[in-house]
Amino acid sequence: MCLAIPGQIVRICRDIPLTPMAIVRFGEFEKEICMAYVPDGQPGEWVIAHVGFAIARLDEAEALRSIAAHQALARFGAEEP
């Protein structure tokens, strides 16, 4: 099973000429990811990321629903049997 996580673009990195990269916030942490599949992404926009690549753009409502679902699954897994 693959897991893609929603994150919000913080800034576009322009220091790597041929590889579009961005700093993306995932909850409490930020990670540099490749924007090759979403090359026109802009700060403030939401993307869904998988293995270090932004693979699609999301609207904010969809991103927040996805985050809530991930949090619910995490709580479910943390409950004792």
mmCIF file of C-alpha atoms in Angstrom:
data_model
loop_
_atom_site.group_PDB
_atom_site.id
_atom_site.type_symbol
_atom_site.label_atom_id
_atom_site.label_comp_id
_atom_site.label_asym_id
_atom_site.label_seq_id
_atom_site.Cartn_x
_atom_site.Cartn_y
_atom_site.Cartn_z
ATOM 1 C CA MET A 1 0.000 0.000 0.000
ATOM 2 C CA CYS A 2 1.284 3.471 -0.866
ATOM 3 C CA LEU A 3 0.707 6.487 1.296
ATOM 4 C CA ALA A 4 0.661 10.046 -0.031
ATOM 5 C CA ILE A 5 0.619 12.928 2.435
ATOM 6 C CA PRO A 6 -0.832 16.432 1.941
ATOM 7 C CA GLY A 7 1.493 19.352 2.569
ATOM 8 C CA GLN A 8 1.540 23.091 2.009
ATOM 9 C CA ILE A 9 4.217 24.701 -0.150
ATOM 10 C CA VAL A 10 6.295 27.106 1.948
ATOM 11 C CA ARG A 11 8.745 28.296 -0.694
ATOM 12 C CA ILE A 12 10.122 27.394 -4.093
ATOM 13 C CA CYS A 13 13.847 26.558 -4.189
ATOM 14 C CA ARG A 14 15.540 28.152 -7.157
ATOM 15 C CA ASP A 15 19.097 27.045 -6.383
ATOM 16 C CA ILE A 16 18.879 23.793 -8.405
ATOM 17 C CA PRO A 17 18.583 24.928 -12.056
ATOM 18 C CA LEU A 18 16.980 21.938 -13.809
ATOM 19 C CA THR A 19 15.132 20.314 -10.918
ATOM 20 C CA PRO A 20 12.091 22.150 -9.551
ATOM 21 C CA MET A 21 12.171 21.783 -5.764
ATOM 22 C CA ALA A 22 10.147 23.281 -2.927
ATOM 23 C CA ILE A 23 10.063 23.342 0.840
ATOM 24 C CA VAL A 24 6.734 21.812 1.877
ATOM 25 C CA ARG A 25 5.247 21.809 5.391
ATOM 26 C CA PHE A 26 3.774 18.549 6.633
ATOM 27 C CA GLY A 27 2.232 19.304 10.000
ATOM 28 C CA GLU A 28 5.087 20.190 12.339
ATOM 29 C CA PHE A 29 7.982 19.611 9.961
ATOM 30 C CA GLU A 30 9.208 20.836 6.594
ATOM 31 C CA LYS A 31 10.872 18.831 3.843
ATOM 32 C CA GLU A 32 12.411 19.652 0.488
ATOM 33 C CA ILE A 33 10.542 17.760 -2.228
ATOM 34 C CA CYS A 34 10.724 17.547 -6.006
ATOM 35 C CA MET A 35 8.075 19.519 -7.889
ATOM 36 C CA ALA A 36 8.669 17.928 -11.328
ATOM 37 C CA TYR A 37 5.057 16.679 -11.534
ATOM 38 C CA VAL A 38 3.592 19.967 -10.248
ATOM 39 C CA PRO A 39 6.116 22.461 -11.661
ATOM 40 C CA ASP A 40 3.841 25.494 -11.390
ATOM 41 C CA GLY A 41 3.059 25.031 -7.679
ATOM 42 C CA GLN A 42 3.251 28.231 -5.631
ATOM 43 C CA PRO A 43 3.757 29.031 -1.927
ATOM 44 C CA GLY A 44 0.517 28.637 0.008
ATOM 45 C CA GLU A 45 -0.844 25.941 -2.312
ATOM 46 C CA TRP A 46 -1.397 22.376 -1.167
ATOM 47 C CA VAL A 47 0.108 19.314 -2.813
ATOM 48 C CA ILE A 48 0.024 15.627 -2.109
ATOM 49 C CA ALA A 49 3.478 14.086 -1.822
ATOM 50 C CA HIS A 50 4.783 10.543 -2.130
ATOM 51 C CA VAL A 51 8.415 9.426 -1.679
ATOM 52 C CA GLY A 52 9.768 12.956 -1.996
ATOM 53 C CA PHE A 53 7.718 14.041 -5.034
ATOM 54 C CA ALA A 54 4.684 16.317 -5.198
ATOM 55 C CA ILE A 55 2.331 14.256 -7.354
ATOM 56 C CA ALA A 56 -0.810 16.415 -7.441
ATOM 57 C CA ARG A 57 -2.246 19.740 -6.331
ATOM 58 C CA LEU A 58 -5.102 19.790 -3.794
ATOM 59 C CA ASP A 59 -7.511 22.501 -2.776
ATOM 60 C CA GLU A 60 -7.351 23.469 0.891
ATOM 61 C CA ALA A 61 -10.625 21.768 1.871
ATOM 62 C CA GLU A 62 -9.519 18.463 0.364
ATOM 63 C CA ALA A 63 -6.087 18.745 2.018
ATOM 64 C CA LEU A 64 -7.641 19.404 5.439
ATOM 65 C CA ARG A 65 -10.050 16.455 5.027
ATOM 66 C CA SER A 66 -7.120 14.203 4.168
ATOM 67 C CA ILE A 67 -5.111 15.425 7.172
ATOM 68 C CA ALA A 68 -8.105 14.793 9.460
ATOM 69 C CA ALA A 69 -8.459 11.257 8.065
ATOM 70 C CA HIS A 70 -4.746 10.547 8.647
ATOM 71 C CA GLN A 71 -5.034 11.849 12.222
ATOM 72 C CA ALA A 72 -8.090 9.663 12.868
ATOM 73 C CA LEU A 73 -6.212 6.604 11.596
ATOM 74 C CA ALA A 74 -3.248 7.441 13.824
ATOM 75 C CA ARG A 75 -5.540 7.687 16.871
ATOM 76 C CA PHE A 76 -7.236 4.417 15.928
ATOM 77 C CA GLY A 77 -3.877 2.653 15.717
ATOM 78 C CA ALA A 78 -2.806 4.060 19.091
ATOM 79 C CA GLU A 79 -5.839 2.732 20.966
ATOM 80 C CA GLU A 80 -5.387 -0.334 23.114
ATOM 81 C CA PRO A 81 -7.329 -3.459 22.103
#
